[in-house]
Amino acid sequence: MIDKLDAAFRFHREALHLRAQRQEVLAANIAHADTPNYKARDFDFGARLSEAVERGRAASSVSMATTSSRHLAGQAQATTGDDLLYRVPHQSSLDGNTVEMDVERVAFADNALRYESNLTLINAKIKSLLSAVQP
């Protein structure tokens, strides 16, 4: 039963995780808008989501070392910035900075809206499961 619940929420869990990561990348771009020679970064959300759902979280997690058999098995997500892509600017800047504030703001707002809609979908799914369980 837990496996079915995990499978039902895996896509949304991965989407929320990647949306949060993308929000951090976009926020870093906005924060460095005035930094000379800063190159705007982003990643292909669709490709990363399909890859994450395919392989699952367990394959990319890092196990903690335990010193006692009574310790809980903890895992942490291994994240690297290796798959971040550089954004090609529409208009070049004299100082070498490729951050375009209009593009970044639109991407930031779009990502935030999609994050909120994903949360709304998860809440609706949980509410429907709870209503099915209650007499």
Coordinates of C-alpha atoms in Angstrom, one line a residue:
M1 CA 0.0 0.0 0.0
I2 CA 2.8 2.4 0.9
D3 CA 4.5 1.6 -2.5
K4 CA 1.4 2.7 -4.3
L5 CA 1.2 6.0 -2.3
D6 CA 4.9 6.6 -3.0
A7 CA 4.4 6.0 -6.7
A8 CA 1.3 8.3 -6.8
F9 CA 3.2 11.2 -5.2
R10 CA 6.7 10.6 -6.8
F11 CA 6.1 12.8 -9.8
H12 CA 4.8 15.7 -7.7
R13 CA 7.6 15.2 -5.1
E14 CA 10.3 15.3 -7.8
A15 CA 8.6 18.3 -9.5
L16 CA 8.5 20.3 -6.3
H17 CA 12.1 19.5 -5.6
L18 CA 13.3 20.6 -9.0
R19 CA 11.1 23.7 -9.0
A20 CA 12.7 24.7 -5.7
Q21 CA 16.2 24.1 -7.2
R22 CA 15.3 26.1 -10.2
Q23 CA 14.0 28.9 -8.1
E24 CA 17.4 29.1 -6.3
V25 CA 19.2 29.2 -9.7
L26 CA 17.0 32.0 -10.9
A27 CA 17.3 33.9 -7.7
A28 CA 21.1 33.7 -8.0
N29 CA 20.9 35.1 -11.5
I30 CA 18.8 38.0 -10.3
A31 CA 21.1 38.6 -7.4
H32 CA 24.1 38.8 -9.7
A33 CA 22.5 41.1 -12.3
D34 CA 25.1 43.8 -11.7
T35 CA 28.1 41.5 -11.3
P36 CA 30.6 42.0 -14.2
N37 CA 31.2 38.8 -16.3
Y38 CA 28.5 36.8 -14.5
K39 CA 26.9 34.3 -16.7
A40 CA 23.2 33.5 -16.2
R41 CA 22.5 29.8 -15.5
D42 CA 19.4 27.6 -15.8
F43 CA 18.6 23.9 -16.5
D44 CA 16.2 22.0 -18.6
F45 CA 13.4 21.3 -16.2
G46 CA 11.5 18.7 -18.3
A47 CA 14.6 16.6 -19.0
R48 CA 15.7 16.7 -15.3
L49 CA 12.1 15.8 -14.2
S50 CA 11.8 12.8 -16.5
E51 CA 15.3 11.6 -15.5
A52 CA 14.5 12.0 -11.8
V53 CA 11.2 10.1 -12.0
E54 CA 12.8 7.4 -14.1
R55 CA 15.6 6.5 -11.7
G56 CA 13.9 7.5 -8.5
R57 CA 15.5 9.2 -5.5
A58 CA 17.1 6.1 -4.0
A59 CA 19.6 5.7 -6.8
S60 CA 21.1 9.2 -6.3
S61 CA 21.1 9.3 -2.5
V62 CA 24.1 9.2 -0.2
S63 CA 23.9 6.9 2.8
M64 CA 25.1 8.1 6.2
A65 CA 27.6 6.0 8.1
T66 CA 26.2 4.5 11.3
T67 CA 28.2 3.5 14.4
S68 CA 25.4 1.6 16.0
S69 CA 22.8 -0.9 14.7
R70 CA 20.1 1.2 16.5
H71 CA 20.8 4.3 14.4
L72 CA 18.2 5.3 11.8
A73 CA 19.3 4.9 8.2
G74 CA 19.6 8.5 6.9
Q75 CA 20.0 9.6 3.3
A76 CA 20.9 12.9 1.7
Q77 CA 20.4 13.9 -1.9
A78 CA 23.6 14.3 -3.8
T79 CA 23.3 17.5 -5.8
T80 CA 25.9 19.0 -8.2
G81 CA 25.8 22.0 -10.4
D82 CA 27.3 20.2 -13.3
D83 CA 24.2 20.0 -15.4
L84 CA 23.5 23.8 -15.2
L85 CA 23.5 25.4 -18.6
Y86 CA 24.5 28.9 -19.5
R87 CA 21.7 31.1 -20.8
V88 CA 22.4 32.8 -24.1
P89 CA 21.4 36.5 -23.9
H90 CA 19.2 38.2 -26.4
Q91 CA 21.2 41.4 -26.1
S92 CA 24.9 41.5 -25.1
S93 CA 26.1 43.6 -22.2
L94 CA 29.3 45.8 -22.2
D95 CA 30.5 44.3 -18.8
G96 CA 30.1 40.6 -20.0
N97 CA 27.1 39.9 -17.7
T98 CA 24.4 37.8 -19.4
V99 CA 21.6 38.3 -16.9
E100 CA 18.6 39.9 -18.5
M101 CA 16.3 41.1 -15.7
D102 CA 13.1 40.9 -17.7
V103 CA 13.8 37.3 -18.8
E104 CA 14.8 36.3 -15.2
R105 CA 11.8 37.9 -13.6
V106 CA 9.4 36.2 -16.1
A107 CA 11.1 32.8 -15.5
F108 CA 11.1 33.4 -11.7
A109 CA 7.4 34.2 -11.7
D110 CA 6.5 31.3 -14.0
N111 CA 8.4 28.9 -11.9
A112 CA 6.8 30.2 -8.6
L113 CA 3.3 29.9 -10.2
R114 CA 4.0 26.3 -11.3
Y115 CA 5.4 25.5 -7.9
E116 CA 2.1 26.7 -6.3
S117 CA 0.0 24.8 -8.8
N118 CA 1.9 21.7 -8.0
L119 CA 1.3 22.2 -4.3
T120 CA -2.5 22.7 -5.0
L121 CA -2.6 19.4 -7.0
I122 CA -0.9 17.6 -4.1
N123 CA -3.3 19.0 -1.6
A124 CA -6.3 18.0 -3.7
K125 CA -4.9 14.5 -4.1
I126 CA -4.4 14.2 -0.3
K127 CA -7.8 15.6 0.5
S128 CA -9.4 13.0 -1.9
L129 CA -7.5 10.2 -0.2
L130 CA -8.5 11.4 3.2
S131 CA -12.2 11.6 2.2
A132 CA -12.0 8.1 0.8
V133 CA -10.7 6.8 4.2
Q134 CA -13.1 8.6 6.5
P135 CA -16.5 7.1 7.0

